[in-house]
PDB file of C-alpha atoms in Angstrom:
ATOM      1  CA  MET E   1       0.000   0.000   0.000  1.00 94.00           C
ATOM      2  CA  TYR E   2       1.370   3.405  -0.980  1.00 97.00           C
ATOM      3  CA  ILE E   3       0.466   6.644   0.832  1.00 97.00           C
ATOM      4  CA  ASP E   4       1.115   9.679  -1.409  1.00 97.00           C
ATOM      5  CA  PRO E   5       2.700  12.876   0.049  1.00 96.00           C
ATOM      6  CA  VAL E   6      -0.675  14.653   0.105  1.00 96.00           C
ATOM      7  CA  ALA E   7      -2.610  11.652   1.445  1.00 98.00           C
ATOM      8  CA  HIS E   8      -3.632  10.615   4.952  1.00 97.00           C
ATOM      9  CA  LEU E   9      -4.288   7.020   6.014  1.00 98.00           C
ATOM     10  CA  THR E  10      -5.566   5.833   9.398  1.00 98.00           C
ATOM     11  CA  LEU E  11      -5.585   2.115  10.177  1.00 98.00           C
ATOM     12  CA  ILE E  12      -7.731   1.109  13.171  1.00 98.00           C
ATOM     13  CA  ASN E  13      -8.211  -2.520  14.254  1.00 98.00           C
ATOM     14  CA  SER E  14      -6.659  -3.639  10.968  1.00 98.00           C
ATOM     15  CA  ALA E  15      -3.952  -5.972   9.684  1.00 98.00           C
ATOM     16  CA  VAL E  16      -1.423  -5.606   6.859  1.00 98.00           C
ATOM     17  CA  TYR E  17       0.261  -8.941   6.175  1.00 98.00           C
ATOM     18  CA  GLY E  18       1.726 -11.303   3.579  1.00 98.00           C
ATOM     19  CA  ASN E  19       2.910  -8.621   1.131  1.00 98.00           C
ATOM     20  CA  GLN E  20       6.202  -8.756  -0.768  1.00 98.00           C
ATOM     21  CA  ALA E  21       8.438  -6.228  -2.535  1.00 97.00           C
ATOM     22  CA  PRO E  22      11.865  -7.954  -2.566  1.00 96.00           C
ATOM     23  CA  ASP E  23      13.348  -5.502  -5.087  1.00 97.00           C
ATOM     24  CA  SER E  24      11.711  -2.396  -3.667  1.00 97.00           C
ATOM     25  CA  ILE E  25      10.709  -0.570  -0.479  1.00 98.00           C
ATOM     26  CA  GLY E  26       7.849  -1.008   1.962  1.00 98.00           C
ATOM     27  CA  GLY E  27       6.682  -4.603   1.922  1.00 98.00           C
ATOM     28  CA  GLY E  28       3.513  -3.765   3.853  1.00 98.00           C
ATOM     29  CA  LEU E  29       3.270   0.026   3.593  1.00 98.00           C
ATOM     30  CA  THR E  30       5.220   2.856   1.968  1.00 98.00           C
ATOM     31  CA  ASN E  31       4.376   6.182   3.582  1.00 98.00           C
ATOM     32  CA  ARG E  32       5.158   9.558   2.074  1.00 97.00           C
ATOM     33  CA  GLY E  33       2.133  11.314   3.575  1.00 97.00           C
ATOM     34  CA  GLU E  34       0.576  10.857   7.010  1.00 98.00           C
ATOM     35  CA  LEU E  35       0.064   7.365   8.414  1.00 98.00           C
ATOM     36  CA  LEU E  36      -1.629   6.705  11.769  1.00 98.00           C
ATOM     37  CA  ILE E  37      -1.774   3.098  12.976  1.00 98.00           C
ATOM     38  CA  GLU E  38      -4.046   2.325  15.950  1.00 98.00           C
ATOM     39  CA  SER E  39      -4.708  -1.110  17.513  1.00 98.00           C
ATOM     40  CA  SER E  40      -3.459  -2.866  14.378  1.00 98.00           C
ATOM     41  CA  TYR E  41      -0.963  -5.480  13.201  1.00 98.00           C
ATOM     42  CA  ILE E  42       1.731  -5.238  10.520  1.00 98.00           C
ATOM     43  CA  TYR E  43       3.290  -8.687  10.002  1.00 98.00           C
ATOM     44  CA  ASP E  44       4.825 -11.254   7.622  1.00 98.00           C
ATOM     45  CA  ASN E  45       5.791  -8.679   4.982  1.00 98.00           C
ATOM     46  CA  LEU E  46       9.017  -8.642   2.931  1.00 98.00           C
ATOM     47  CA  ALA E  47      10.928  -5.870   1.117  1.00 98.00           C
ATOM     48  CA  TYR E  48      14.435  -4.789   0.211  1.00 98.00           C
ATOM     49  CA  GLN E  49      14.115  -1.932   2.741  1.00 98.00           C
ATOM     50  CA  GLY E  50      11.332  -1.467   5.266  1.00 98.00           C
ATOM     51  CA  GLY E  51       9.912  -4.977   5.472  1.00 98.00           C
ATOM     52  CA  GLY E  52       6.804  -3.881   7.364  1.00 98.00           C
ATOM     53  CA  ILE E  53       6.787  -0.110   6.760  1.00 98.00           C
ATOM     54  CA  TYR E  54       8.979   2.269   4.776  1.00 98.00           C
ATOM     55  CA  ASN E  55       8.443   5.813   6.089  1.00 97.00           C
ATOM     56  CA  ASP E  56       9.883   8.017   3.348  1.00 95.00           C
ATOM     57  CA  GLY E  57       9.382  11.711   4.030  1.00 94.00           C
ATOM     58  CA  GLY E  58       6.073  11.117   5.803  1.00 95.00           C
ATOM     59  CA  TYR E  59       4.738  11.283   9.330  1.00 96.00           C
ATOM     60  CA  LEU E  60       4.204   7.916  11.039  1.00 97.00           C
ATOM     61  CA  GLU E  61       2.473   7.334  14.377  1.00 97.00           C
ATOM     62  CA  VAL E  62       1.909   3.862  15.853  1.00 97.00           C
ATOM     63  CA  ASN E  63      -0.312   3.432  18.942  1.00 97.00           C
ATOM     64  CA  ASN E  64      -1.232   0.214  20.743  1.00 97.00           C
ATOM     65  CA  SER E  65      -0.130  -1.850  17.736  1.00 98.00           C
ATOM     66  CA  GLU E  66       2.324  -4.593  16.807  1.00 98.00           C
ATOM     67  CA  ILE E  67       4.877  -4.801  13.993  1.00 98.00           C
ATOM     68  CA  PHE E  68       6.307  -8.327  13.860  1.00 98.00           C
ATOM     69  CA  THR E  69       7.885 -11.092  11.742  1.00 98.00           C
ATOM     70  CA  ASN E  70       8.673  -8.768   8.843  1.00 98.00           C
ATOM     71  CA  THR E  71      11.886  -9.082   6.818  1.00 98.00           C
ATOM     72  CA  ALA E  72      14.044  -6.588   4.927  1.00 98.00           C
ATOM     73  CA  LEU E  73      16.834  -7.881   2.717  1.00 98.00           C
ATOM     74  CA  ASP E  74      18.848  -4.724   3.441  1.00 98.00           C
ATOM     75  CA  SER E  75      17.616  -2.452   6.242  1.00 98.00           C
ATOM     76  CA  GLY E  76      14.649  -1.912   8.537  1.00 98.00           C
ATOM     77  CA  GLY E  77      13.069  -5.313   9.078  1.00 98.00           C
ATOM     78  CA  GLY E  78      10.090  -3.861  10.927  1.00 98.00           C
ATOM     79  CA  VAL E  79      10.375  -0.214   9.880  1.00 98.00           C
ATOM     80  CA  PHE E  80      12.707   1.920   7.782  1.00 98.00           C
ATOM     81  CA  ASN E  81      12.330   5.557   8.881  1.00 97.00           C
ATOM     82  CA  ASP E  82      13.868   8.636   7.274  1.00 95.00           C
ATOM     83  CA  THR E  83      11.677  11.353   8.829  1.00 94.00           C
ATOM     84  CA  THR E  84       9.395  11.396  11.885  1.00 93.00           C
ATOM     85  CA  MET E  85       8.099   8.289  13.630  1.00 96.00           C
ATOM     86  CA  PHE E  86       6.330   7.972  16.999  1.00 96.00           C
ATOM     87  CA  ILE E  87       5.751   4.657  18.778  1.00 94.00           C
ATOM     88  CA  SER E  88       3.596   4.856  21.905  1.00 92.00           C
ATOM     89  CA  ASN E  89       0.971   3.344  24.185  1.00 89.00           C
ATOM     90  CA  ASP E  90       2.171  -0.242  24.442  1.00 91.00           C
ATOM     91  CA  SER E  91       3.230  -0.722  20.836  1.00 97.00           C
ATOM     92  CA  TYR E  92       5.642  -3.539  20.057  1.00 97.00           C
ATOM     93  CA  ILE E  93       8.172  -4.119  17.291  1.00 98.00           C
ATOM     94  CA  TYR E  94       9.401  -7.698  17.589  1.00 98.00           C
ATOM     95  CA  ASP E  95      10.793 -10.750  15.775  1.00 98.00           C
ATOM     96  CA  ASN E  96      11.727  -8.808  12.630  1.00 98.00           C
ATOM     97  CA  ALA E  97      14.923  -9.380  10.631  1.00 98.00           C
ATOM     98  CA  ALA E  98      17.234  -7.392   8.331  1.00 98.00           C
ATOM     99  CA  ALA E  99      20.913  -6.959   7.523  1.00 98.00           C
ATOM    100  CA  TYR E 100      20.866  -3.528   9.220  1.00 98.00           C
ATOM    101  CA  GLY E 101      18.287  -2.624  11.877  1.00 98.00           C
ATOM    102  CA  GLY E 102      16.300  -5.775  12.535  1.00 98.00           C
ATOM    103  CA  GLY E 103      13.542  -3.837  14.294  1.00 98.00           C
ATOM    104  CA  VAL E 104      14.057  -0.295  12.967  1.00 98.00           C
ATOM    105  CA  ALA E 105      16.551   1.414  10.650  1.00 98.00           C
ATOM    106  CA  ILE E 106      16.836   5.206  10.856  1.00 97.00           C
ATOM    107  CA  SER E 107      18.507   7.101   8.038  1.00 95.00           C
ATOM    108  CA  GLY E 108      18.011  10.733   7.232  1.00 89.00           C
ATOM    109  CA  ASN E 109      19.357  14.035   8.440  1.00 84.00           C
ATOM    110  CA  GLY E 110      16.814  15.062  11.056  1.00 86.00           C
ATOM    111  CA  ALA E 111      15.086  11.658  11.151  1.00 92.00           C
ATOM    112  CA  VAL E 112      13.487  11.036  14.547  1.00 93.00           C
ATOM    113  CA  PHE E 113      12.328   7.820  16.167  1.00 94.00           C
ATOM    114  CA  SER E 114      10.441   8.532  19.408  1.00 95.00           C
ATOM    115  CA  GLN E 115       9.373   5.672  21.675  1.00 94.00           C
ATOM    116  CA  THR E 116       7.062   6.131  24.677  1.00 93.00           C
ATOM    117  CA  VAL E 117       5.835   3.091  26.628  1.00 91.00           C
ATOM    118  CA  GLY E 118       6.746   0.611  23.923  1.00 92.00           C
ATOM    119  CA  SER E 119       9.144  -2.219  23.248  1.00 96.00           C
ATOM    120  CA  LEU E 120      11.553  -3.431  20.562  1.00 96.00           C
ATOM    121  CA  GLY E 121      12.492  -7.035  21.240  1.00 97.00           C
ATOM    122  CA  GLY E 122      13.607 -10.285  19.662  1.00 98.00           C
ATOM    123  CA  ASN E 123      14.746  -8.640  16.416  1.00 98.00           C
ATOM    124  CA  THR E 124      17.828  -9.848  14.518  1.00 98.00           C
ATOM    125  CA  ALA E 125      20.335  -8.236  12.139  1.00 98.00           C
ATOM    126  CA  PHE E 126      23.979  -8.207  11.107  1.00 97.00           C
ATOM    127  CA  GLU E 127      24.325  -4.760  12.722  1.00 97.00           C
ATOM    128  CA  GLY E 128      21.804  -3.118  15.023  1.00 97.00           C
ATOM    129  CA  GLY E 129      19.632  -6.033  16.073  1.00 98.00           C
ATOM    130  CA  GLY E 130      17.067  -3.704  17.645  1.00 98.00           C
ATOM    131  CA  VAL E 131      17.837  -0.371  15.966  1.00 97.00           C
ATOM    132  CA  TYR E 132      20.406   0.779  13.406  1.00 97.00           C
ATOM    133  CA  VAL E 133      20.851   4.570  13.236  1.00 96.00           C
ATOM    134  CA  PHE E 134      22.780   5.767  10.193  1.00 95.00           C
ATOM    135  CA  GLU E 135      21.682   9.382  10.668  1.00 94.00           C
ATOM    136  CA  GLY E 136      19.061  10.815  12.993  1.00 94.00           C
ATOM    137  CA  SER E 137      18.041  10.261  16.570  1.00 95.00           C
ATOM    138  CA  ILE E 138      16.227   7.996  18.990  1.00 95.00           C
ATOM    139  CA  ALA E 139      14.332   9.487  21.944  1.00 96.00           C
ATOM    140  CA  MET E 140      13.055   6.962  24.496  1.00 95.00           C
ATOM    141  CA  ASN E 141      10.741   7.656  27.427  1.00 95.00           C
ATOM    142  CA  ASN E 142       9.714   4.618  29.480  1.00 95.00           C
ATOM    143  CA  GLY E 143      10.510   2.368  26.532  1.00 95.00           C
ATOM    144  CA  GLU E 144      12.670  -0.695  26.115  1.00 96.00           C
ATOM    145  CA  ILE E 145      15.033  -2.290  23.627  1.00 97.00           C
ATOM    146  CA  VAL E 146      15.533  -5.866  24.849  1.00 97.00           C
ATOM    147  CA  ASN E 147      16.526  -9.358  23.703  1.00 98.00           C
ATOM    148  CA  ASN E 148      17.720  -8.328  20.246  1.00 98.00           C
ATOM    149  CA  VAL E 149      20.634 -10.039  18.474  1.00 98.00           C
ATOM    150  CA  ALA E 150      23.256  -8.819  16.004  1.00 97.00           C
ATOM    151  CA  SER E 151      25.624 -11.278  14.373  1.00 96.00           C
ATOM    152  CA  GLY E 152      27.994  -8.318  14.006  1.00 95.00           C
ATOM    153  CA  ASN E 153      27.921  -5.178  16.171  1.00 94.00           C
ATOM    154  CA  GLY E 154      25.184  -3.480  18.178  1.00 96.00           C
ATOM    155  CA  GLY E 155      22.884  -6.128  19.584  1.00 97.00           C
ATOM    156  CA  GLY E 156      20.437  -3.523  20.886  1.00 97.00           C
ATOM    157  CA  VAL E 157      21.482  -0.301  19.147  1.00 97.00           C
ATOM    158  CA  TYR E 158      24.082   0.566  16.516  1.00 97.00           C
ATOM    159  CA  LEU E 159      24.860   4.294  16.181  1.00 96.00           C
ATOM    160  CA  TYR E 160      26.730   4.620  12.884  1.00 94.00           C
ATOM    161  CA  ASN E 161      28.184   8.137  12.874  1.00 90.00           C
ATOM    162  CA  PRO E 162      28.430  11.356  14.935  1.00 89.00           C
ATOM    163  CA  THR E 163      25.013  12.579  13.728  1.00 89.00           C
ATOM    164  CA  ALA E 164      23.366   9.449  15.185  1.00 93.00           C
ATOM    165  CA  THR E 165      22.133  10.074  18.747  1.00 94.00           C
ATOM    166  CA  LEU E 166      20.238   8.288  21.498  1.00 95.00           C
ATOM    167  CA  THR E 167      18.475   9.854  24.476  1.00 95.00           C
ATOM    168  CA  ALA E 168      16.818   7.554  27.020  1.00 95.00           C
ATOM    169  CA  GLU E 169      14.735   8.538  30.054  1.00 96.00           C
ATOM    170  CA  GLU E 170      13.373   5.913  32.461  1.00 96.00           C
ATOM    171  CA  SER E 171      14.022   3.281  29.780  1.00 96.00           C
ATOM    172  CA  SER E 172      15.802  -0.055  29.436  1.00 96.00           C
ATOM    173  CA  ILE E 173      18.326  -1.247  26.890  1.00 96.00           C
ATOM    174  CA  ALA E 174      19.095  -4.698  28.229  1.00 97.00           C
ATOM    175  CA  THR E 175      19.797  -8.368  27.484  1.00 97.00           C
ATOM    176  CA  ASN E 176      20.747  -7.686  23.870  1.00 97.00           C
ATOM    177  CA  ARG E 177      23.561  -9.666  22.254  1.00 97.00           C
ATOM    178  CA  ALA E 178      26.223  -8.838  19.660  1.00 96.00           C
ATOM    179  CA  CYS E 179      28.554 -11.533  18.415  1.00 89.00           C
ATOM    180  CA  LEU E 180      31.562  -9.437  17.292  1.00 68.00           C
ATOM    181  CA  LEU E 181      33.850  -8.196  20.045  1.00 54.00           C
ATOM    182  CA  TYR E 182      35.933  -5.890  17.832  1.00 47.00           C
ATOM    183  CA  THR E 183      34.348  -2.691  16.530  1.00 47.00           C
ATOM    184  CA  SER E 184      35.366  -2.062  12.944  1.00 47.00           C
ATOM    185  CA  PRO E 185      34.098   0.175  10.156  1.00 58.00           C
ATOM    186  CA  SER E 186      30.807  -0.914   8.646  1.00 58.00           C
ATOM    187  CA  PRO E 187      30.848  -2.758   5.308  1.00 58.00           C
ATOM    188  CA  ARG E 188      28.701   0.141   4.033  1.00 58.00           C
ATOM    189  CA  ASP E 189      31.767   2.452   3.890  1.00 50.00           C
TER     190      ASP E 189
END
């Protein structure tokens, strides 16, 4: 499903699942407009980037919803975000997979991922099992990034460069696992 820059889509008590775009972006949803997801499920989708959702220049808000078992061949198993994304009110991003950012990949100057009372867990990637931040920022308030795995670096979070930031308040980043002990430049250089 594609949301145009001038369009607005609200999903309430809905499911987006079983979609594939292996050579493209946004297996489940590609958002360039305004996308509000409430009490819904995004699962079992596949894409090159943004297995579940690719947020490309749009506004994305997820409340009381779940994004799970999505796959990206490159980055953002659950979500690829390059602008503004809010996760709140007991939303969960779990069991997604990608090469970079199993749960969420953030890439874009000024891109923001804000998590309030939500969880990223059980996601897997080469780098950034939970979250991979190429550019942009993560702001957590009473959120958690737990039980994620990276076969390379950054089991929970991988901050790629100096413009990548993380701010956490009353939050947990715990029980994540990375398999490489030596930090080296990313293969993306």
